Coordinates of C-alpha atoms in Angstrom, one line a residue:
X1 CA -0.1 0.1 -0.2
X2 CA 1.3 3.0 -0.8
X3 CA 2.2 5.7 2.7
X4 CA 1.2 9.5 3.2
X5 CA 4.2 9.8 1.1
X6 CA 2.9 8.6 -2.2
X7 CA 5.2 5.7 -2.1
X8 CA 5.0 1.8 -2.3
X9 CA 7.3 -1.0 -1.4
X10 CA 7.3 -3.3 -4.9
X11 CA 8.3 -7.1 -3.2
X12 CA 10.7 -7.5 -0.6
X13 CA 13.5 -8.8 -3.3
X14 CA 17.1 -6.9 -4.0
X15 CA 16.8 -5.0 -7.5
X16 CA 20.5 -7.3 -8.9
X17 CA 20.5 -4.7 -12.2
X18 CA 22.3 -1.4 -12.9
X19 CA 21.3 1.6 -11.4
X20 CA 18.1 2.6 -13.6
X21 CA 15.6 5.3 -13.3
X22 CA 11.9 4.2 -15.0
X23 CA 8.9 6.0 -15.8
X24 CA 5.8 5.1 -16.2
X25 CA 2.5 7.0 -17.2
X26 CA -1.1 6.8 -18.0
X27 CA -3.2 9.3 -20.1
X28 CA -5.9 8.7 -19.5
X29 CA -9.3 10.4 -21.3
X30 CA -10.0 12.1 -18.0
X31 CA -6.9 11.9 -16.0
X32 CA -3.6 10.6 -15.7
X33 CA -1.0 10.1 -13.5
X34 CA 2.9 9.2 -13.1
X35 CA 4.8 6.6 -11.1
X36 CA 8.4 6.2 -11.1
X37 CA 11.0 4.1 -9.5
X38 CA 14.9 4.6 -8.7
X39 CA 16.9 1.0 -8.8
X40 CA 19.6 0.9 -6.9
X41 CA 21.6 -2.4 -7.0
X42 CA 21.2 -3.9 -3.9
X43 CA 18.5 -2.3 -2.8
X44 CA 14.8 -3.0 -2.1
X45 CA 12.8 -1.3 -5.5
X46 CA 9.9 1.8 -4.4
X47 CA 7.7 2.8 -6.4
X48 CA 7.0 7.0 -6.0
X49 CA 3.7 8.1 -7.2
X50 CA 3.7 11.8 -8.3
X51 CA 1.9 14.0 -6.0
X52 CA 1.6 17.6 -5.5
X53 CA 0.7 18.9 -8.7
X54 CA 0.1 22.3 -9.1
X55 CA -3.1 23.6 -8.9
X56 CA -4.2 20.6 -6.2
X57 CA -5.6 21.1 -2.5
X58 CA -2.4 21.4 0.1
X59 CA -1.3 18.1 1.3
X60 CA -3.2 16.4 -1.3
X61 CA -1.8 12.3 -1.4
X62 CA -3.8 12.0 -5.5
X63 CA -2.5 11.1 -8.2
X64 CA -4.9 11.9 -10.6
X65 CA -5.0 14.9 -12.5
X66 CA -6.6 16.0 -15.2
X67 CA -5.8 15.2 -19.0
X68 CA -6.7 18.8 -20.3
X69 CA -4.3 21.7 -21.7
X70 CA -5.2 25.7 -22.1
X71 CA -4.1 27.4 -25.2
X72 CA -3.3 30.4 -26.2
X73 CA -3.7 30.4 -29.8
X74 CA -1.2 27.3 -30.4
X75 CA 0.8 27.8 -27.7
X76 CA 0.2 26.0 -24.3
X77 CA -0.6 27.9 -21.4
X78 CA -1.7 26.0 -18.4
X79 CA -1.8 22.0 -17.5
X80 CA -3.9 19.4 -15.1
X81 CA -5.2 20.3 -12.1
X82 CA -3.9 23.8 -12.0
X83 CA -6.1 24.5 -15.5
X84 CA -9.3 23.9 -14.0
X85 CA -9.1 26.5 -10.7
X86 CA -10.9 29.4 -10.6
X87 CA -8.1 31.3 -11.7
X88 CA -7.1 30.2 -14.8
X89 CA -10.6 29.4 -16.0
X90 CA -11.3 33.0 -15.2
X91 CA -7.6 33.7 -17.1
X92 CA -8.8 31.8 -19.7
X93 CA -12.4 33.6 -20.1
X94 CA -10.6 37.0 -20.5
X95 CA -8.4 35.9 -22.7
X96 CA -10.2 33.3 -25.4
X97 CA -8.3 30.7 -24.3
X98 CA -9.1 26.7 -26.0
X99 CA -9.5 24.0 -23.5
X100 CA -8.3 20.5 -24.9
X101 CA -9.8 18.0 -23.1
X102 CA -11.2 14.3 -23.9
X103 CA -8.3 14.7 -26.7
X104 CA -7.1 10.7 -26.3
X105 CA -10.3 10.1 -28.5
X106 CA -8.9 11.5 -31.5
X107 CA -5.9 8.3 -31.3
X108 CA -8.4 5.8 -30.8
X109 CA -8.2 3.7 -33.4
X110 CA -11.7 3.8 -36.2
X111 CA -12.9 -0.2 -35.1
X112 CA -12.6 1.3 -31.3
X113 CA -14.9 4.2 -31.7
X114 CA -18.2 3.7 -30.6
X115 CA -21.2 5.1 -32.2
X116 CA -22.2 8.3 -32.5
X117 CA -19.2 9.2 -30.5
X118 CA -19.0 13.1 -29.9
X119 CA -15.2 14.0 -30.1
X120 CA -14.2 17.2 -28.5
X121 CA -12.7 19.5 -31.1
X122 CA -9.2 20.0 -31.3
X123 CA -7.7 23.5 -30.7
X124 CA -7.6 25.4 -33.8
X125 CA -4.5 25.3 -35.5
X126 CA -3.1 22.7 -32.9
X127 CA -2.5 19.4 -33.9
X128 CA -3.2 16.5 -31.7
X129 CA 0.6 15.2 -32.1
X130 CA 1.2 19.5 -30.4
X131 CA -1.1 18.0 -27.3
X132 CA 0.2 15.1 -27.0
X133 CA 4.2 16.6 -26.6
X134 CA 3.1 19.6 -24.4
X135 CA 1.4 17.0 -21.9
X136 CA 3.9 14.9 -21.7
X137 CA 6.2 17.3 -21.8
X138 CA 4.5 18.8 -18.6
X139 CA 4.2 14.9 -17.1
X140 CA 7.9 14.8 -17.7
X141 CA 9.3 18.3 -16.3
X142 CA 6.8 17.8 -12.9
X143 CA 8.2 14.4 -12.8
X144 CA 11.7 15.9 -12.5
X145 CA 11.0 18.4 -10.2
X146 CA 9.5 15.4 -7.8
X147 CA 12.7 13.2 -8.3
X148 CA 14.6 16.4 -7.3
X149 CA 13.0 16.9 -3.7
X150 CA 11.9 13.4 -3.1
X151 CA 14.7 11.6 -3.9
X152 CA 18.6 11.9 -1.7
X153 CA 20.8 13.9 -4.5
X154 CA 17.5 13.6 -6.6
X155 CA 19.7 16.5 -9.1
X156 CA 22.7 15.0 -9.5
X157 CA 20.8 11.5 -10.4
X158 CA 18.3 12.7 -12.6
X159 CA 21.2 14.1 -14.9
X160 CA 23.6 10.8 -14.5
X161 CA 21.2 8.4 -15.1
X162 CA 17.9 10.9 -17.3
X163 CA 19.8 9.6 -20.8
X164 CA 18.8 6.0 -20.4
X165 CA 15.8 6.5 -18.4
X166 CA 13.3 3.8 -19.7
X167 CA 9.9 5.0 -20.1
X168 CA 6.6 2.9 -20.4
X169 CA 3.7 4.5 -21.8
X170 CA 0.5 2.4 -21.3
X171 CA -2.5 2.1 -23.9
X172 CA -5.7 0.5 -24.4
X173 CA -5.9 -3.3 -25.1
X174 CA -7.0 -2.2 -28.4
X175 CA -4.3 0.2 -29.5
X176 CA -0.9 -1.0 -31.8
X177 CA 1.6 0.0 -33.7
X178 CA 0.1 3.4 -35.3
X179 CA -1.1 4.7 -31.8
X180 CA 2.7 3.6 -30.3
X181 CA 4.4 5.3 -33.0
X182 CA 2.2 8.1 -32.2
X183 CA 3.3 8.3 -28.4
X184 CA 6.8 7.5 -29.0
X185 CA 7.2 10.8 -31.0
X186 CA 5.2 12.9 -28.5
X187 CA 7.8 11.4 -26.1
X188 CA 10.7 12.4 -27.8
X189 CA 9.5 15.6 -29.2
X190 CA 8.5 17.2 -26.1
X191 CA 12.4 17.5 -25.3
X192 CA 12.6 16.9 -22.0
X193 CA 14.8 14.1 -23.0
X194 CA 16.9 15.6 -25.9
X195 CA 20.1 15.4 -23.5
X196 CA 23.9 13.9 -24.8
X197 CA 23.7 10.3 -25.2
X198 CA 20.1 10.5 -24.5
X199 CA 18.6 7.1 -25.7
X200 CA 15.0 8.3 -25.1
X201 CA 13.6 6.2 -28.5
X202 CA 14.7 3.2 -28.1
X203 CA 14.2 3.1 -24.0
X204 CA 10.7 3.7 -25.0
X205 CA 8.5 0.8 -24.2
X206 CA 4.8 0.1 -23.8
X207 CA 2.7 -2.0 -22.2
X208 CA -1.0 -2.8 -22.3
X209 CA -3.1 -1.2 -19.6
X210 CA -4.8 -4.5 -19.1
X211 CA -1.4 -5.9 -18.9
X212 CA 0.5 -3.2 -16.4
X213 CA -3.1 -3.5 -14.2
X214 CA -2.3 -7.7 -13.6
X215 CA 0.5 -6.4 -11.9
X216 CA -0.6 -3.8 -9.8
X217 CA -3.3 -5.8 -8.6
X218 CA -0.7 -9.3 -8.2
X219 CA 1.8 -6.5 -6.0
X220 CA -1.1 -5.1 -4.0
X221 CA -3.4 -7.2 -3.1
X222 CA -3.3 -10.6 -1.9
X223 CA -4.5 -12.1 -5.4
X224 CA -1.0 -14.0 -5.7
X225 CA -1.1 -15.7 -2.4
X226 CA -4.6 -17.2 -3.8
X227 CA -3.7 -18.4 -6.6
X228 CA -2.6 -22.1 -8.0
X229 CA -1.7 -23.5 -11.2
X230 CA -4.5 -23.7 -13.3
X231 CA -6.6 -21.3 -11.9
X232 CA -8.1 -18.4 -13.8
X233 CA -9.4 -14.7 -13.1
X234 CA -10.4 -11.9 -15.1
X235 CA -9.0 -8.1 -14.7
X236 CA -11.4 -5.7 -16.0
X237 CA -9.8 -2.0 -16.5
X238 CA -13.0 0.3 -16.1
X239 CA -11.4 3.9 -17.4
X240 CA -12.1 7.3 -19.2
X241 CA -13.3 6.5 -21.9
X242 CA -12.1 2.0 -22.7
X243 CA -13.0 -0.8 -20.7
X244 CA -10.5 -3.4 -21.6
X245 CA -11.1 -7.3 -20.0
X246 CA -8.2 -9.5 -19.9
X247 CA -9.3 -13.3 -19.2
X248 CA -5.6 -14.9 -17.1
X249 CA -4.4 -18.6 -16.5
X250 CA -1.5 -19.6 -13.9
X251 CA 0.9 -21.3 -15.2
X252 CA 3.3 -21.0 -12.7
X253 CA 3.0 -20.1 -8.7
X254 CA 6.9 -21.6 -8.7
X255 CA 9.5 -19.3 -8.1
X256 CA 7.5 -17.0 -9.3
X257 CA 4.1 -16.1 -10.4
X258 CA 3.5 -16.5 -14.5
X259 CA 0.0 -15.7 -16.1
X260 CA -1.2 -16.3 -20.4
X261 CA -3.5 -14.9 -21.4
X262 CA -6.0 -17.2 -22.8
X263 CA -7.7 -15.7 -25.6
X264 CA -7.4 -11.5 -27.4
X265 CA -8.1 -9.4 -24.8
X266 CA -11.9 -7.4 -25.0
X267 CA -11.8 -3.2 -25.4
X268 CA -14.9 -1.2 -25.9
X269 CA -15.9 2.4 -25.5
X270 CA -18.0 2.0 -23.1
X271 CA -15.8 4.1 -20.1
X272 CA -17.2 6.8 -17.5
X273 CA -17.2 9.6 -20.6
X274 CA -19.9 8.4 -21.5
X275 CA -22.2 8.2 -17.9
X276 CA -21.6 11.9 -18.2
X277 CA -22.5 12.9 -21.7
X278 CA -25.3 11.1 -20.9
X279 CA -26.6 13.0 -17.4
X280 CA -25.3 16.5 -19.3
X281 CA -28.1 15.2 -22.4
X282 CA -30.3 14.8 -19.7
X283 CA -29.7 17.6 -18.0
X284 CA -30.3 19.9 -21.2
X285 CA -33.7 18.5 -21.6
X286 CA -34.4 18.8 -17.9
X287 CA -33.3 23.0 -18.1
X288 CA -35.4 23.4 -22.0
X289 CA -38.4 21.9 -20.0
X290 CA -38.2 24.6 -17.7
X291 CA -37.3 27.7 -20.2
X292 CA -34.1 28.7 -19.8
X293 CA -32.0 30.5 -22.4
X294 CA -29.5 28.8 -24.1
X295 CA -26.8 30.7 -21.7
X296 CA -28.0 29.6 -18.9
X297 CA -28.4 26.0 -19.9
X298 CA -25.2 26.0 -21.1
X299 CA -24.0 26.9 -17.8
X300 CA -25.9 24.9 -15.4
X301 CA -25.8 22.1 -17.9
X302 CA -22.4 22.2 -17.0
X303 CA -21.7 23.1 -13.7
X304 CA -24.5 20.1 -13.3
X305 CA -22.1 17.7 -14.8
X306 CA -18.8 18.2 -13.1
X307 CA -21.1 17.8 -9.8
X308 CA -22.3 14.8 -11.0
X309 CA -18.6 13.5 -12.0
X310 CA -16.9 14.4 -8.5
X311 CA -20.2 13.2 -6.1
X312 CA -23.3 11.4 -7.2
X313 CA -21.5 10.0 -9.9
X314 CA -19.1 7.6 -7.6
X315 CA -22.1 6.9 -4.7
X316 CA -24.7 6.4 -6.8
X317 CA -25.9 2.2 -6.5
X318 CA -29.7 2.3 -7.1
X319 CA -30.3 0.4 -4.4
X320 CA -33.4 3.2 -3.5
X321 CA -35.2 3.2 -6.8
X322 CA -37.5 5.8 -5.5
X323 CA -34.6 8.6 -4.4
X324 CA -33.9 11.7 -6.1
X325 CA -30.4 12.9 -5.3
X326 CA -29.7 16.4 -5.5
X327 CA -27.0 17.8 -8.4
X328 CA -25.8 21.3 -8.1
X329 CA -26.5 23.0 -11.1
X330 CA -25.6 26.8 -9.6
X331 CA -25.0 29.1 -7.3
X332 CA -27.1 28.5 -4.0
X333 CA -29.8 31.6 -4.5
X334 CA -31.0 30.8 -8.2
X335 CA -34.0 29.1 -8.5
X336 CA -36.0 28.8 -11.1
X337 CA -39.8 26.4 -12.0
X338 CA -43.3 26.4 -10.1
X339 CA -42.1 24.6 -6.7
X340 CA -44.9 21.8 -7.6
X341 CA -42.4 21.1 -11.2
X342 CA -39.9 18.5 -11.2
X343 CA -37.8 19.5 -13.1
X344 CA -37.5 22.7 -10.6
X345 CA -34.4 24.1 -10.0
X346 CA -34.3 25.4 -5.9
X347 CA -31.5 26.6 -4.0
X348 CA -29.0 25.9 -7.1
X349 CA -29.8 22.4 -7.1
X350 CA -32.4 19.4 -9.0
X351 CA -33.5 16.2 -8.2
X352 CA -32.7 14.2 -10.5
X353 CA -35.0 10.4 -10.7
X354 CA -32.2 7.7 -9.8
X355 CA -34.5 5.8 -12.4
X356 CA -33.0 8.1 -15.0
X357 CA -29.4 8.2 -13.3
X358 CA -29.5 4.4 -13.7
X359 CA -30.1 5.2 -17.1
X360 CA -27.2 7.2 -18.0
X361 CA -25.4 4.4 -16.4
X362 CA -26.4 1.4 -18.5
X363 CA -25.6 2.8 -21.8
X364 CA -21.9 1.8 -20.7
X365 CA -22.8 -1.0 -17.6
X366 CA -24.7 -3.1 -19.9
X367 CA -21.8 -3.1 -23.1
X368 CA -18.9 -4.0 -19.8
X369 CA -21.4 -7.2 -18.7
X370 CA -21.6 -8.5 -22.0
X371 CA -17.8 -7.8 -22.5
X372 CA -16.8 -9.6 -19.2
X373 CA -19.4 -13.0 -20.3
X374 CA -17.3 -12.7 -23.7
X375 CA -13.8 -13.1 -22.0
X376 CA -15.0 -15.6 -19.3
X377 CA -17.3 -18.1 -21.7
X378 CA -17.8 -20.6 -21.0
X379 CA -14.5 -20.6 -18.9
X380 CA -14.4 -21.2 -14.7
X381 CA -12.9 -18.0 -13.0
X382 CA -12.2 -17.6 -9.3
X383 CA -12.2 -13.4 -9.2
X384 CA -12.9 -10.4 -11.2
X385 CA -10.6 -7.6 -10.8
X386 CA -12.1 -4.4 -11.0
X387 CA -9.6 -1.1 -11.6
X388 CA -9.2 2.0 -13.6
X389 CA -11.2 5.5 -12.6
X390 CA -14.8 3.8 -13.6
X391 CA -14.4 0.9 -11.5
X392 CA -14.9 3.1 -8.4
X393 CA -18.0 3.5 -9.6
X394 CA -20.4 1.8 -6.7
X395 CA -23.4 0.9 -9.5
X396 CA -21.2 -1.0 -11.6
X397 CA -19.6 -2.8 -8.8
X398 CA -23.1 -3.5 -7.3
X399 CA -23.9 -4.5 -10.9
X400 CA -20.5 -6.8 -11.6
X401 CA -21.2 -8.4 -7.9
X402 CA -24.5 -9.5 -8.6
X403 CA -23.9 -11.0 -12.1
X404 CA -21.5 -13.1 -11.0
X405 CA -21.0 -14.1 -7.8
X406 CA -23.4 -16.2 -7.9
X407 CA -22.0 -17.8 -9.9
X408 CA -18.6 -18.2 -7.0
X409 CA -16.6 -16.0 -9.0
X410 CA -15.6 -13.1 -6.5
X411 CA -15.3 -9.6 -7.7
X412 CA -13.0 -7.2 -6.2
X413 CA -12.2 -3.5 -6.7
X414 CA -8.5 -4.1 -6.9
X415 CA -8.2 0.5 -6.7
X416 CA -6.3 2.8 -4.5
X417 CA -9.4 5.3 -5.3
X418 CA -6.3 8.8 -5.2
X419 CA -4.4 7.1 -8.0
X420 CA -3.4 5.2 -10.9
X421 CA -3.2 2.1 -10.7
X422 CA -1.7 1.5 -14.4
X423 CA 1.3 4.3 -14.3
X424 CA 2.5 2.2 -10.4
X425 CA 1.9 -1.5 -12.6
X426 CA 3.9 0.8 -15.3
X427 CA 7.0 0.4 -13.6
X428 CA 6.4 -3.2 -11.9
X429 CA 5.7 -4.9 -15.5
X430 CA 8.9 -3.6 -15.8
X431 CA 10.3 -5.1 -13.3
X432 CA 9.0 -8.6 -12.7
X433 CA 7.1 -9.6 -16.1
X434 CA 4.6 -11.9 -14.9
X435 CA 2.9 -12.8 -18.3
X436 CA 4.3 -14.9 -20.7
X437 CA 2.0 -15.7 -23.3
X438 CA -0.4 -13.9 -25.1
X439 CA -3.2 -13.8 -27.4
X440 CA -2.9 -11.6 -30.1
X441 CA -6.0 -9.7 -31.4
X442 CA -5.2 -9.6 -35.2
X443 CA -4.4 -12.6 -36.9
X444 CA -1.0 -12.1 -39.2
X445 CA 0.1 -13.3 -42.4
X446 CA 1.5 -13.0 -45.7
X447 CA -0.7 -12.7 -49.4
X448 CA 0.9 -15.3 -51.5
X449 CA 0.2 -17.8 -54.6
X450 CA -1.6 -21.1 -54.4
X451 CA -2.0 -24.0 -56.7
X452 CA -4.5 -24.1 -58.6
X453 CA -7.6 -26.7 -58.4
X454 CA -9.9 -26.5 -61.0
X455 CA -12.7 -27.8 -58.9
X456 CA -12.1 -25.3 -56.2
X457 CA -15.4 -23.3 -56.0
X458 CA -13.7 -20.2 -54.7
X459 CA -11.0 -19.7 -57.9
X460 CA -13.9 -18.9 -60.1
X461 CA -13.0 -15.3 -61.6
X462 CA -9.4 -15.9 -60.8
X463 CA -6.6 -15.4 -63.0
X464 CA -4.0 -18.2 -62.7
X465 CA -0.5 -18.6 -64.5
X466 CA 2.1 -20.9 -65.1
X467 CA 4.5 -21.7 -61.8
X468 CA 7.4 -24.3 -61.8
X469 CA 7.0 -27.4 -63.3
X470 CA 3.6 -26.3 -65.4
X471 CA 1.3 -26.3 -62.1
X472 CA -0.8 -23.4 -62.7
X473 CA -1.0 -21.3 -59.4
X474 CA -3.2 -18.3 -58.2
X475 CA -2.1 -14.9 -56.5
X476 CA -4.1 -13.4 -53.6
X477 CA -4.2 -16.3 -51.1
X478 CA -4.2 -15.7 -47.7
X479 CA -1.2 -17.4 -45.1
X480 CA -1.4 -17.3 -41.7
X481 CA 1.5 -16.8 -39.1
X482 CA -0.3 -15.9 -36.4
X483 CA -3.5 -16.7 -35.7
X484 CA -5.8 -14.3 -33.7
X485 CA -6.4 -15.3 -30.2
X486 CA -4.3 -18.2 -30.0
X487 CA -1.8 -18.0 -26.8
X488 CA 1.8 -16.8 -28.5
X489 CA 4.5 -16.8 -25.8
X490 CA 6.7 -13.5 -25.3
X491 CA 9.7 -15.3 -26.1
X492 CA 8.7 -17.4 -28.7
X493 CA 9.4 -16.2 -32.5
X494 CA 7.1 -17.1 -35.6
X495 CA 8.4 -18.4 -38.8
X496 CA 6.3 -19.9 -41.6
X497 CA 9.0 -20.5 -45.0
X498 CA 7.9 -19.9 -48.7
X499 CA 9.4 -19.6 -52.1
X500 CA 10.4 -17.6 -54.6
X501 CA 10.4 -18.1 -58.1
X502 CA 12.1 -15.9 -60.4
X503 CA 13.0 -16.6 -64.0
X504 CA 16.8 -14.2 -63.8
X505 CA 19.9 -15.7 -64.1
X506 CA 20.8 -13.9 -61.0
X507 CA 18.7 -14.7 -58.6
X508 CA 21.2 -13.7 -55.8
X509 CA 20.9 -10.1 -57.5
X510 CA 17.2 -9.8 -56.3
X511 CA 16.6 -7.8 -52.6
X512 CA 13.7 -9.6 -51.4
X513 CA 10.5 -7.9 -49.0
X514 CA 7.4 -8.4 -48.0
X515 CA 4.5 -7.3 -46.3
X516 CA 2.7 -8.2 -43.1
X517 CA -0.8 -8.0 -42.9
X518 CA -2.9 -7.5 -40.4
X519 CA -6.3 -9.4 -40.1
X520 CA -8.9 -8.3 -37.7
X521 CA -11.7 -11.1 -38.5
X522 CA -12.7 -13.7 -36.2
X523 CA -12.4 -16.6 -39.2
X524 CA -9.5 -18.1 -40.8
X525 CA -9.7 -16.8 -44.6
X526 CA -8.6 -18.5 -47.9
X527 CA -7.9 -15.1 -49.5
X528 CA -5.8 -11.7 -48.7
X529 CA -7.4 -10.5 -52.3
X530 CA -10.8 -10.4 -54.2
X531 CA -10.9 -11.4 -57.6
X532 CA -9.6 -7.8 -58.5
X533 CA -6.7 -8.1 -56.4
X534 CA -7.7 -5.6 -54.0

């Protein structure tokens, strides 16, 4: 567990490697966090969580900061908790600043985007790459400051080891090489590590949020002592935009715990931000029924959504369906509507029926249950570990418990509500890699030619040519190298041999290369190209 100083021991083992700094970063849709460790040969590893961010309440031990940036023209002027302070909001209004928020949604690949997803527009003239680079630069600078203040001789140690720092960036399960390359470039472009001898680009590694979370759970709960070889458990990481669920099987408990993914992990757009959006839409409709002008509707809806995020959303459990929680939408002296009007605003508050709030939650909770069901399938699991910011939701937790504890599956909240479990887990992952096999979310293969057998129906409409020995062959066949959902050991190299034929007298002069394709479908197709070669 974390101490009041934001520090946690990872285990009782002594670090045997060389001295180095490891930084774990979790940039969430709504909240972000950073953790680090300074590993000393012969010493016990300790994880330090960055607290005392600018703009946070004095003595606050929370490691989460809002993922927001204010821009004045194309220049970043304020970040995180400080950006949402009263003073900065006033400055923004006076100077025409534009807020970049929920920008992580813009990086999601197309297949992950929820239907009718409404994304906040980026500030005019500011590309997504700059926003990420600016925000990462802020995170790294605050990490440097915290390191120098909390590590003995921190300044000199930072300067000595920062050229070889290891940076672990966590990302949703559904992200792949495109998003990783984007994040790597942003980390390099932020300029914090551009020091002589720096090798930051090659020292940046990536871990899925689910895998970081499972490492956090192993170290910060009593899970490992309750697992035996062959047992299974699931981790449900319910974040701001994505909810990642992964089913693990224990392959060994001694000398260290080793896990493998049972099937390809699930990543869906059903995070807490969508509950907020649904609730704000509800508020706007209710206020429209009061006949308020557009400015008041805008102001009160934003205020109500913010109050919901920090109060009602976390405590709502639907234990009393007839209750009507108060949501603060304006100042105490504000009143609108007749006393008998159910939509009235009284002393700045509007009562919202629990049944209406439940509908906002169920927009996300129902898909989450379906996703967890798909991961579990017909396999027995002993535990579901719930982590992530949305995992703090009492309603989500209770729904999961009602659904699964009757099946002898224990649902456990593995969160520390003040911290980002993923940032901690990313650092732990860099030292103790417990997952030894992963189930890929795509099939990978190549496009090649196959022998033409005349009676094969799927050859109709395809052109063929004569290959070696006069055998007719047809181009465009799909040849899998790795099959989606089939676990592959992390140290396994997947190979498949192919033959290239040519009519040149000097084949040694030919340079060969071949594209590797990813396929997202669940089936095993025979063809990678259609009849037209596309």
